[in-house]
Amino acid sequence: MGFFAVIAALLSCMQGFAADPDSARVDAAFVQLFAGPGPGYPQRQFIDHDHDLRFLRQRTDWFQVEAEDGTRGWLPAASLDRLRSSSGALFGLDQQRQQLGRGTFEANVASGSFGGSQSFSTLLGFGLSDLLRAELTLGQALGQFSSIYHAGVQLGHFGRYGRKHQPVFALGFGTMKIKPAANIVSTVDRQDDYLKVVAGLRRHISGRFFMRFEYNHYLILTSRDDNDAINEWKLGVSAGL
Amino acid sequence: MQLTNGSLGLALAFSALTLAVGAMRTQAAGFESSGVEPNITRQTVVEPNIDQENIEITTYFGAMNIDDFGVNPIYGVRGAYHLTPAFFIEFSYGVSQADKTSFETLQGVDILTPEQRDYQHILGHFNWNFMPGETFVTEQITLTSQLYANVGLGSIDFAGQTESAMSFGLGYRALINDWLALRLDFRDHVFAADLFGEQKRQHNFEASSGFSVFF
């Protein structure tokens, strides 16, 4: 019985793949094909109603198609609703990618000011739930007198504000290496742990992409009598993976 | 049997309810018998079964002026991700080696050690395809092409120092076929350094060409 259930499941999977088509028929009066993948390119030709198209490749939200006579052109995603598959199904894009929820990865690159020095950082996040994310951060700040390299982890809470905005609040810790510039005499590298608090805002731009603005406050646990505090402001772009 | 007022009221209410339900059933049966039925079926939505090709890898070779150290060959690799038809982000890694300054050549001295002459930059650029179109090479050959402008940030390793840098430039991309493109790039990398004891803004101008592959 179990064996038949597995076969049935496999068959249903195969049917699923078969139902995901690479060809379509024009259901509207016509569709326009462009010379390149973007609205700025010239329109090359029209494909009339009831003619077949074959999908070749996708670049951003544009699809390269080949008509029955072999001519090729690019079609915007907005024109997909003018096509039907052989089984009569509509074409569309998966909208799930626009949500960075549970189980999704987020890759981010950002730049800003780290205590007055220019900073660059990357972040890889994973959605523990729709609101909580575990994030790994790497960064460097290049100052006139020293370079700072830091790595850490943080736990972030992402709220909801309207459809596009998400306030971010996170707490994290990590380690920081401070390398004085080579032209300063008798330099000694220093490595300290840090704690940090993060506040910011993430905004959906388009598709899988987000803009993320953050304020990071670092408390550096030095071996001296006093700890150091550094503020960082940064702006970055995130992509849902 | 004698009915009380309460029992009578209850019986009347029950009778009225029975009549009302019966009337509704009759009305529903009337709809059924009329043969007018909504014919609504859920539409199936599918995605085209093709791969996305938003990643572009470029290998390039060119010449770069390292401020005070002459014009030198540079080569490297770039990795881009196309966000929309108009915008893409790109990381560049380039290496070069500085020549001697005029002072070093004339005086026969070395200001930098051979290791300190190694130059490399890692830059992230934000690019805007501001002029998409076509390039007419001959009457028969037409290439899809783009002109793009970019600004970038990153770091430059040179003379034993790591400096933060800003970069901006223009580029041209012509698609030879659907997955291969020819690229020409002109970029200025600006950073502040104190190689000779005084903080100075350096401009490293880079001109390069390369081939890129979409996948």
Short mmCIF file of C-alpha atoms in Angstrom, two decimals:
data_model
loop_
_atom_site.label_atom_id
_atom_site.label_comp_id
_atom_site.label_asym_id
_atom_site.label_seq_id
_atom_site.Cartn_x
_atom_site.Cartn_y
_atom_site.Cartn_z
CA MET A 1 0.00 0.00 0.00
CA GLY A 2 2.83 2.32 0.95
CA PHE A 3 4.61 1.52 -2.30
CA PHE A 4 1.56 2.50 -4.36
CA ALA A 5 1.22 5.68 -2.34
CA VAL A 6 4.83 6.60 -3.21
CA ILE A 7 4.23 5.82 -6.91
CA ALA A 8 1.06 7.92 -6.84
CA ALA A 9 2.95 10.79 -5.19
CA LEU A 10 5.73 10.56 -7.80
CA LEU A 11 3.21 10.54 -10.61
CA SER A 12 1.47 13.59 -9.18
CA CYS A 13 4.86 15.35 -8.96
CA MET A 14 5.58 14.46 -12.59
CA GLN A 15 2.21 15.80 -13.59
CA GLY A 16 3.05 18.97 -11.69
CA PHE A 17 6.23 19.44 -13.69
CA ALA A 18 4.46 18.68 -16.91
CA ALA A 19 1.85 21.31 -16.08
CA ASP A 20 4.55 24.00 -15.78
CA PRO A 21 4.77 24.97 -19.43
CA ASP A 22 7.47 26.50 -21.62
CA SER A 23 5.10 27.42 -24.43
CA ALA A 24 2.02 29.56 -24.72
CA ARG A 25 -0.65 30.73 -27.13
CA VAL A 26 -1.65 34.36 -27.62
CA ASP A 27 -5.12 34.74 -26.13
CA ALA A 28 -5.53 38.49 -26.68
CA ALA A 29 -5.75 40.26 -30.05
CA PHE A 30 -1.95 40.57 -30.14
CA VAL A 31 1.19 40.90 -28.02
CA GLN A 32 4.12 43.21 -28.72
CA LEU A 33 7.70 41.94 -28.69
CA PHE A 34 10.58 44.26 -27.80
CA ALA A 35 14.17 44.16 -29.08
CA GLY A 36 15.60 43.85 -25.55
CA PRO A 37 14.60 43.13 -21.97
CA GLY A 38 13.29 46.56 -21.02
CA PRO A 39 10.68 49.15 -21.92
CA GLY A 40 13.31 51.43 -23.50
CA TYR A 41 14.08 49.09 -26.38
CA PRO A 42 12.31 49.43 -29.72
CA GLN A 43 9.26 47.29 -30.41
CA ARG A 44 10.15 44.77 -33.06
CA GLN A 45 6.99 42.91 -33.99
CA PHE A 46 3.45 41.95 -33.05
CA ILE A 47 2.29 38.37 -32.59
CA ASP A 48 -1.36 37.92 -33.48
CA HIS A 49 -4.13 36.07 -31.68
CA ASP A 50 -3.96 32.27 -31.57
CA HIS A 51 -0.26 32.08 -32.49
CA ASP A 52 2.13 30.00 -30.42
CA LEU A 53 5.16 31.29 -28.49
CA ARG A 54 7.96 29.40 -26.80
CA PHE A 55 9.67 30.79 -23.69
CA LEU A 56 13.47 30.86 -23.97
CA ARG A 57 14.79 32.79 -20.97
CA GLN A 58 13.86 35.29 -18.27
CA ARG A 59 15.82 38.39 -17.31
CA THR A 60 14.40 40.37 -14.39
CA ASP A 61 10.67 40.58 -15.23
CA TRP A 62 11.09 40.17 -18.97
CA PHE A 63 10.78 36.98 -21.01
CA GLN A 64 12.49 36.16 -24.26
CA VAL A 65 10.11 34.24 -26.53
CA GLU A 66 10.33 32.66 -29.96
CA ALA A 67 7.42 32.81 -32.36
CA GLU A 68 6.37 30.03 -34.76
CA ASP A 69 8.34 31.59 -37.63
CA GLY A 70 11.53 31.68 -35.53
CA THR A 71 11.55 35.40 -34.76
CA ARG A 72 12.63 36.24 -31.21
CA GLY A 73 11.75 39.11 -28.95
CA TRP A 74 11.19 40.13 -25.36
CA LEU A 75 7.89 40.28 -23.55
CA PRO A 76 7.20 42.12 -20.26
CA ALA A 77 5.69 40.21 -17.34
CA ALA A 78 2.70 42.57 -17.61
CA SER A 79 1.84 40.88 -20.93
CA LEU A 80 1.73 37.39 -19.46
CA ASP A 81 -2.00 37.72 -18.85
CA ARG A 82 -2.46 37.90 -22.64
CA LEU A 83 -1.20 34.32 -22.95
CA ARG A 84 -2.64 30.91 -22.09
CA SER A 85 -0.93 27.58 -21.72
CA SER A 86 -2.04 24.59 -23.80
CA SER A 87 -4.25 23.54 -20.87
CA GLY A 88 -5.82 26.99 -20.73
CA ALA A 89 -3.99 28.10 -17.58
CA LEU A 90 -3.08 31.75 -16.98
CA PHE A 91 0.54 32.85 -16.72
CA GLY A 92 1.80 34.81 -13.73
CA LEU A 93 4.78 35.34 -11.44
CA ASP A 94 5.23 33.88 -8.00
CA GLN A 95 4.37 36.66 -5.57
CA GLN A 96 5.67 34.75 -2.51
CA ARG A 97 9.17 36.11 -3.11
CA GLN A 98 7.98 39.54 -2.02
CA GLN A 99 7.58 38.41 1.59
CA LEU A 100 10.63 37.88 3.77
CA GLY A 101 8.88 35.56 6.17
CA ARG A 102 9.69 32.36 7.98
CA GLY A 103 12.29 30.14 6.32
CA THR A 104 13.51 32.77 3.84
CA PHE A 105 17.06 34.05 3.51
CA GLU A 106 17.98 37.72 3.16
CA ALA A 107 21.29 38.97 1.74
CA ASN A 108 22.18 42.60 2.37
CA VAL A 109 25.00 44.97 1.42
CA ALA A 110 25.20 48.37 3.03
CA SER A 111 27.42 51.40 3.34
CA GLY A 112 27.47 54.32 5.68
CA SER A 113 29.34 56.09 8.43
CA PHE A 114 30.96 54.15 11.27
CA GLY A 115 32.06 56.68 13.85
CA GLY A 116 32.92 59.11 11.04
CA SER A 117 34.73 56.53 8.88
CA GLN A 118 33.28 55.04 5.75
CA SER A 119 31.83 51.61 6.45
CA PHE A 120 30.85 48.64 4.31
CA SER A 121 28.94 45.69 5.63
CA THR A 122 27.16 42.54 4.53
CA LEU A 123 24.45 40.61 6.29
CA LEU A 124 22.88 37.19 5.86
CA GLY A 125 19.59 36.66 7.65
CA PHE A 126 17.27 33.72 8.13
CA GLY A 127 13.61 33.96 9.10
CA LEU A 128 12.95 32.07 12.32
CA SER A 129 9.34 33.24 12.11
CA ASP A 130 7.46 35.93 10.20
CA LEU A 131 8.69 38.50 12.73
CA LEU A 132 11.99 37.17 14.12
CA ARG A 133 15.19 36.79 12.11
CA ALA A 134 18.66 35.51 13.02
CA GLU A 135 21.33 37.49 11.22
CA LEU A 136 25.07 37.13 10.63
CA THR A 137 26.94 40.39 10.00
CA LEU A 138 30.38 41.20 8.59
CA GLY A 139 31.78 44.69 8.16
CA GLN A 140 34.74 46.95 7.80
CA ALA A 141 35.32 50.64 8.44
CA LEU A 142 38.28 52.37 6.85
CA GLY A 143 39.45 55.40 8.78
CA GLN A 144 42.43 57.69 8.37
CA PHE A 145 44.22 56.26 11.39
CA SER A 146 42.86 52.73 11.63
CA SER A 147 40.80 50.09 9.90
CA ILE A 148 38.13 48.17 11.81
CA TYR A 149 36.88 44.73 10.86
CA HIS A 150 33.95 43.20 12.72
CA ALA A 151 31.84 40.06 12.67
CA GLY A 152 28.81 39.18 14.77
CA VAL A 153 25.34 37.75 15.11
CA GLN A 154 22.10 39.48 15.97
CA LEU A 155 18.48 38.63 16.60
CA GLY A 156 16.09 41.01 14.88
CA HIS A 157 12.41 41.73 15.29
CA PHE A 158 10.61 42.98 12.18
CA GLY A 159 7.29 44.66 12.80
CA ARG A 160 4.70 45.76 10.26
CA TYR A 161 3.92 49.33 9.26
CA GLY A 162 1.64 49.48 6.25
CA ARG A 163 2.21 47.16 3.32
CA LYS A 164 5.77 48.14 2.47
CA HIS A 165 7.53 49.21 5.66
CA GLN A 166 8.93 47.09 8.46
CA PRO A 167 10.51 48.69 11.55
CA VAL A 168 13.58 46.72 12.64
CA PHE A 169 14.87 46.29 16.17
CA ALA A 170 17.79 43.97 16.91
CA LEU A 171 20.26 43.01 19.61
CA GLY A 172 23.61 41.45 18.82
CA PHE A 173 27.14 40.69 19.83
CA GLY A 174 30.40 39.92 18.08
CA THR A 175 34.07 40.65 17.85
CA MET A 176 35.95 43.59 16.39
CA LYS A 177 39.55 43.85 15.17
CA ILE A 178 41.16 47.28 15.07
CA LYS A 179 44.24 47.68 12.85
CA PRO A 180 46.05 51.02 13.04
CA ALA A 181 47.25 52.46 9.72
CA ALA A 182 50.63 51.18 8.55
CA ASN A 183 52.11 54.67 8.46
CA ILE A 184 51.66 55.11 12.22
CA VAL A 185 54.78 54.09 14.11
CA SER A 186 54.74 51.11 16.55
CA THR A 187 51.28 49.85 15.74
CA VAL A 188 49.57 47.08 17.67
CA ASP A 189 46.43 45.33 16.48
CA ARG A 190 43.63 45.13 19.02
CA GLN A 191 40.71 42.75 19.24
CA ASP A 192 37.68 43.33 21.44
CA ASP A 193 34.18 41.95 21.80
CA TYR A 194 31.18 44.18 21.35
CA LEU A 195 27.49 44.36 22.13
CA LYS A 196 25.15 46.29 19.91
CA VAL A 197 21.62 47.53 19.54
CA VAL A 198 20.07 48.16 16.14
CA ALA A 199 17.08 50.24 15.10
CA GLY A 200 16.00 50.80 11.53
CA LEU A 201 13.49 50.45 8.77
CA ARG A 202 13.17 48.00 5.88
CA ARG A 203 11.16 49.01 2.84
CA HIS A 204 10.05 46.85 -0.06
CA ILE A 205 11.30 48.23 -3.39
CA SER A 206 10.24 45.76 -6.04
CA GLY A 207 10.07 42.01 -6.54
CA ARG A 208 12.48 40.41 -4.07
CA PHE A 209 14.32 43.62 -3.23
CA PHE A 210 14.26 45.79 -0.15
CA MET A 211 15.98 48.92 1.08
CA ARG A 212 17.22 48.86 4.66
CA PHE A 213 18.22 51.90 6.71
CA GLU A 214 19.84 51.25 10.11
CA TYR A 215 21.32 52.90 13.15
CA ASN A 216 23.76 50.63 15.04
CA HIS A 217 25.11 51.50 18.47
CA TYR A 218 28.21 49.47 19.39
CA LEU A 219 29.46 49.11 22.95
CA ILE A 220 33.05 47.86 22.65
CA LEU A 221 34.18 45.90 25.69
CA THR A 222 37.82 46.96 25.90
CA SER A 223 40.46 45.68 28.30
CA ARG A 224 40.95 49.25 29.54
CA ASP A 225 39.05 50.89 32.40
CA ASP A 226 36.47 52.42 30.09
CA ASN A 227 34.47 50.84 27.31
CA ASP A 228 34.15 52.55 23.92
CA ALA A 229 30.92 53.40 22.15
CA ILE A 230 30.60 53.88 18.40
CA ASN A 231 27.56 54.88 16.34
CA GLU A 232 27.01 53.64 12.81
CA TRP A 233 24.46 54.85 10.25
CA LYS A 234 24.05 52.86 7.09
CA LEU A 235 21.85 52.36 4.07
CA GLY A 236 21.72 49.11 2.15
CA VAL A 237 19.92 46.91 -0.32
CA SER A 238 18.54 43.49 0.58
CA ALA A 239 17.48 40.63 -1.64
CA GLY A 240 15.27 37.73 -0.61
CA LEU A 241 16.88 34.43 -1.58
CA MET B 1 -57.08 18.74 25.98
CA GLN B 2 -56.98 22.35 26.98
CA LEU B 3 -54.33 24.68 25.60
CA THR B 4 -52.89 27.43 27.71
CA ASN B 5 -52.08 30.83 26.21
CA GLY B 6 -48.36 30.06 26.29
CA SER B 7 -48.74 26.72 24.55
CA LEU B 8 -50.95 28.30 21.90
CA GLY B 9 -48.39 30.98 21.15
CA LEU B 10 -45.64 28.39 20.84
CA ALA B 11 -47.72 26.27 18.51
CA LEU B 12 -48.52 29.26 16.29
CA ALA B 13 -44.89 30.29 16.14
CA PHE B 14 -43.85 26.73 15.20
CA SER B 15 -46.51 26.60 12.48
CA ALA B 16 -45.37 29.95 11.06
CA LEU B 17 -41.75 28.79 11.02
CA THR B 18 -42.69 25.54 9.28
CA LEU B 19 -44.61 27.45 6.63
CA ALA B 20 -41.73 29.88 6.10
CA VAL B 21 -39.18 27.06 5.67
CA GLY B 22 -41.51 25.27 3.30
CA ALA B 23 -41.90 28.42 1.23
CA MET B 24 -38.10 28.89 1.08
CA ARG B 25 -37.62 25.29 -0.03
CA THR B 26 -40.19 25.76 -2.75
CA GLN B 27 -38.42 28.96 -3.86
CA ALA B 28 -35.03 27.17 -3.90
CA ALA B 29 -36.51 24.31 -5.88
CA GLY B 30 -37.84 26.89 -8.30
CA PHE B 31 -34.28 28.25 -8.85
CA GLU B 32 -32.97 24.74 -9.37
CA SER B 33 -35.60 23.94 -11.86
CA SER B 34 -35.02 27.16 -13.81
CA GLY B 35 -31.59 25.78 -15.04
CA VAL B 36 -29.67 29.03 -14.36
CA GLU B 37 -26.44 28.04 -12.61
CA PRO B 38 -23.29 30.15 -12.21
CA ASN B 39 -20.49 28.53 -14.17
CA ILE B 40 -17.44 29.76 -12.23
CA THR B 41 -14.23 27.75 -12.29
CA ARG B 42 -11.04 28.65 -10.49
CA GLN B 43 -8.30 29.77 -12.91
CA THR B 44 -5.00 27.94 -12.72
CA VAL B 45 -1.97 30.27 -12.75
CA VAL B 46 1.42 28.89 -13.79
CA GLU B 47 4.90 30.38 -14.16
CA PRO B 48 6.79 29.89 -17.42
CA ASN B 49 9.13 26.94 -16.98
CA ILE B 50 12.45 28.66 -17.70
CA ASP B 51 15.52 29.72 -15.78
CA GLN B 52 16.14 33.28 -14.71
CA GLU B 53 19.31 34.81 -16.11
CA ASN B 54 19.94 37.80 -13.88
CA ILE B 55 23.60 37.16 -13.06
CA GLU B 56 26.35 38.54 -15.27
CA ILE B 57 30.01 37.62 -14.84
CA THR B 58 32.62 39.75 -16.62
CA THR B 59 36.34 39.29 -17.05
CA TYR B 60 38.09 42.46 -18.10
CA PHE B 61 41.45 43.85 -19.08
CA GLY B 62 42.48 47.45 -19.47
CA ALA B 63 44.72 50.27 -18.40
CA MET B 64 44.62 52.33 -15.25
CA ASN B 65 46.43 55.46 -14.25
CA ILE B 66 47.66 55.07 -10.66
CA ASP B 67 48.14 58.66 -9.55
CA ASP B 68 51.89 59.55 -9.66
CA PHE B 69 52.80 55.98 -10.66
CA GLY B 70 52.04 55.99 -14.39
CA VAL B 71 49.59 54.06 -16.53
CA ASN B 72 49.57 50.34 -15.83
CA PRO B 73 47.72 47.27 -17.05
CA ILE B 74 44.78 46.18 -14.91
CA TYR B 75 42.72 43.02 -15.06
CA GLY B 76 39.94 41.63 -12.96
CA VAL B 77 36.52 40.17 -12.65
CA ARG B 78 33.08 41.64 -12.07
CA GLY B 79 29.90 40.01 -10.84
CA ALA B 80 26.56 41.72 -11.45
CA TYR B 81 22.98 41.07 -10.46
CA HIS B 82 20.27 42.70 -12.57
CA LEU B 83 17.54 44.02 -10.28
CA THR B 84 15.24 45.51 -12.90
CA PRO B 85 15.61 46.30 -16.62
CA ALA B 86 17.01 49.70 -15.60
CA PHE B 87 19.25 48.93 -12.60
CA PHE B 88 21.91 46.42 -11.65
CA ILE B 89 24.41 46.09 -8.82
CA GLU B 90 27.95 44.92 -9.45
CA PHE B 91 31.06 43.98 -7.52
CA SER B 92 34.45 44.53 -9.11
CA TYR B 93 37.79 43.09 -8.16
CA GLY B 94 40.82 44.43 -10.02
CA VAL B 95 44.58 44.02 -9.64
CA SER B 96 47.44 46.01 -11.05
CA GLN B 97 51.02 46.89 -10.25
CA ALA B 98 52.33 50.42 -9.98
CA ASP B 99 55.19 51.59 -12.15
CA LYS B 100 57.92 53.94 -10.93
CA THR B 101 57.29 57.64 -10.41
CA SER B 102 59.25 60.12 -12.50
CA PHE B 103 61.24 61.02 -9.38
CA GLU B 104 62.22 57.37 -8.84
CA THR B 105 63.26 56.98 -12.47
CA LEU B 106 65.35 60.15 -12.51
CA GLN B 107 66.94 59.70 -9.09
CA GLY B 108 67.33 55.93 -9.26
CA VAL B 109 65.64 55.36 -5.90
CA ASP B 110 62.69 53.26 -4.82
CA ILE B 111 59.95 54.88 -2.76
CA LEU B 112 57.93 51.65 -2.48
CA THR B 113 58.98 48.04 -2.08
CA PRO B 114 57.87 45.58 -4.81
CA GLU B 115 55.12 44.27 -2.49
CA GLN B 116 53.87 47.80 -1.83
CA ARG B 117 53.52 48.36 -5.59
CA ASP B 118 50.76 45.74 -5.72
CA TYR B 119 47.43 47.42 -6.24
CA GLN B 120 43.98 45.91 -5.81
CA HIS B 121 40.50 47.26 -5.43
CA ILE B 122 37.18 45.80 -4.36
CA LEU B 123 34.28 48.01 -5.30
CA GLY B 124 30.51 47.74 -5.28
CA HIS B 125 28.69 49.74 -7.97
CA PHE B 126 25.11 50.73 -8.49
CA ASN B 127 24.44 50.97 -12.22
CA TRP B 128 21.73 52.63 -14.24
CA ASN B 129 21.02 51.53 -17.82
CA PHE B 130 20.04 55.02 -18.92
CA MET B 131 20.21 54.51 -22.66
CA PRO B 132 18.97 51.12 -23.85
CA GLY B 133 18.83 50.66 -27.60
CA GLU B 134 20.47 49.07 -30.59
CA THR B 135 23.86 49.44 -32.28
CA PHE B 136 23.82 49.09 -36.04
CA VAL B 137 27.22 47.58 -36.86
CA THR B 138 26.42 46.94 -40.54
CA GLU B 139 23.19 46.91 -42.52
CA GLN B 140 22.78 43.25 -41.60
CA ILE B 141 24.18 43.16 -38.07
CA THR B 142 22.27 44.86 -35.25
CA LEU B 143 23.29 44.42 -31.64
CA THR B 144 21.13 45.15 -28.61
CA SER B 145 23.13 47.59 -26.50
CA GLN B 146 23.03 49.75 -23.40
CA LEU B 147 24.84 52.75 -22.06
CA TYR B 148 25.00 52.79 -18.29
CA ALA B 149 26.25 55.12 -15.58
CA ASN B 150 27.47 53.98 -12.20
CA VAL B 151 28.53 55.14 -8.75
CA GLY B 152 30.31 52.89 -6.32
CA LEU B 153 32.02 52.52 -2.99
CA GLY B 154 34.74 50.20 -1.85
CA SER B 155 38.31 49.87 -0.75
CA ILE B 156 41.69 50.20 -2.44
CA ASP B 157 44.80 48.38 -1.23
CA PHE B 158 47.94 50.17 -2.33
CA ALA B 159 51.33 51.02 -0.83
CA GLY B 160 50.59 48.90 2.24
CA GLN B 161 47.47 50.87 3.09
CA THR B 162 43.78 50.18 2.75
CA GLU B 163 41.77 53.25 1.86
CA SER B 164 38.06 53.70 1.32
CA ALA B 165 37.29 54.81 -2.21
CA MET B 166 34.50 56.23 -4.28
CA SER B 167 34.09 55.38 -7.92
CA PHE B 168 31.97 56.62 -10.79
CA GLY B 169 31.90 56.09 -14.49
CA LEU B 170 30.19 55.18 -17.72
CA GLY B 171 29.92 51.91 -19.55
CA TYR B 172 28.70 50.38 -22.79
CA ARG B 173 27.39 46.86 -23.25
CA ALA B 174 26.61 45.25 -26.61
CA LEU B 175 24.98 41.82 -26.64
CA ILE B 176 26.77 39.62 -29.17
CA ASN B 177 24.15 36.93 -28.71
CA ASP B 178 21.55 36.14 -26.04
CA TRP B 179 24.08 35.24 -23.34
CA LEU B 180 27.40 36.87 -24.33
CA ALA B 181 28.14 40.60 -24.25
CA LEU B 182 31.03 42.92 -25.02
CA ARG B 183 31.63 45.61 -22.41
CA LEU B 184 33.59 48.85 -22.36
CA ASP B 185 34.02 50.65 -19.05
CA PHE B 186 35.48 54.00 -18.06
CA ARG B 187 35.72 54.64 -14.34
CA ASP B 188 37.40 57.07 -12.00
CA HIS B 189 38.36 55.72 -8.57
CA VAL B 190 38.82 58.51 -6.04
CA PHE B 191 40.43 58.08 -2.65
CA ALA B 192 42.50 60.05 -0.14
CA ALA B 193 45.99 58.83 0.71
CA ASP B 194 49.11 60.19 2.38
CA LEU B 195 51.77 58.28 0.46
CA PHE B 196 54.18 61.21 0.53
CA GLY B 197 53.39 62.44 4.01
CA GLU B 198 50.58 64.76 3.02
CA GLN B 199 46.92 63.81 2.67
CA LYS B 200 46.02 64.06 -1.00
CA ARG B 201 43.04 63.11 -3.13
CA GLN B 202 44.06 60.56 -5.72
CA HIS B 203 42.26 59.90 -9.01
CA ASN B 204 42.87 56.53 -10.62
CA PHE B 205 41.27 56.54 -14.05
CA GLU B 206 40.53 53.11 -15.49
CA ALA B 207 39.56 52.21 -19.06
CA SER B 208 38.81 48.56 -19.69
CA SER B 209 37.07 46.16 -22.02
CA GLY B 210 35.83 42.66 -21.37
CA PHE B 211 33.37 39.93 -22.14
CA SER B 212 30.45 39.07 -19.92
CA VAL B 213 28.28 35.98 -19.69
CA PHE B 214 24.67 35.95 -18.49
CA PHE B 215 23.39 32.95 -16.59
#
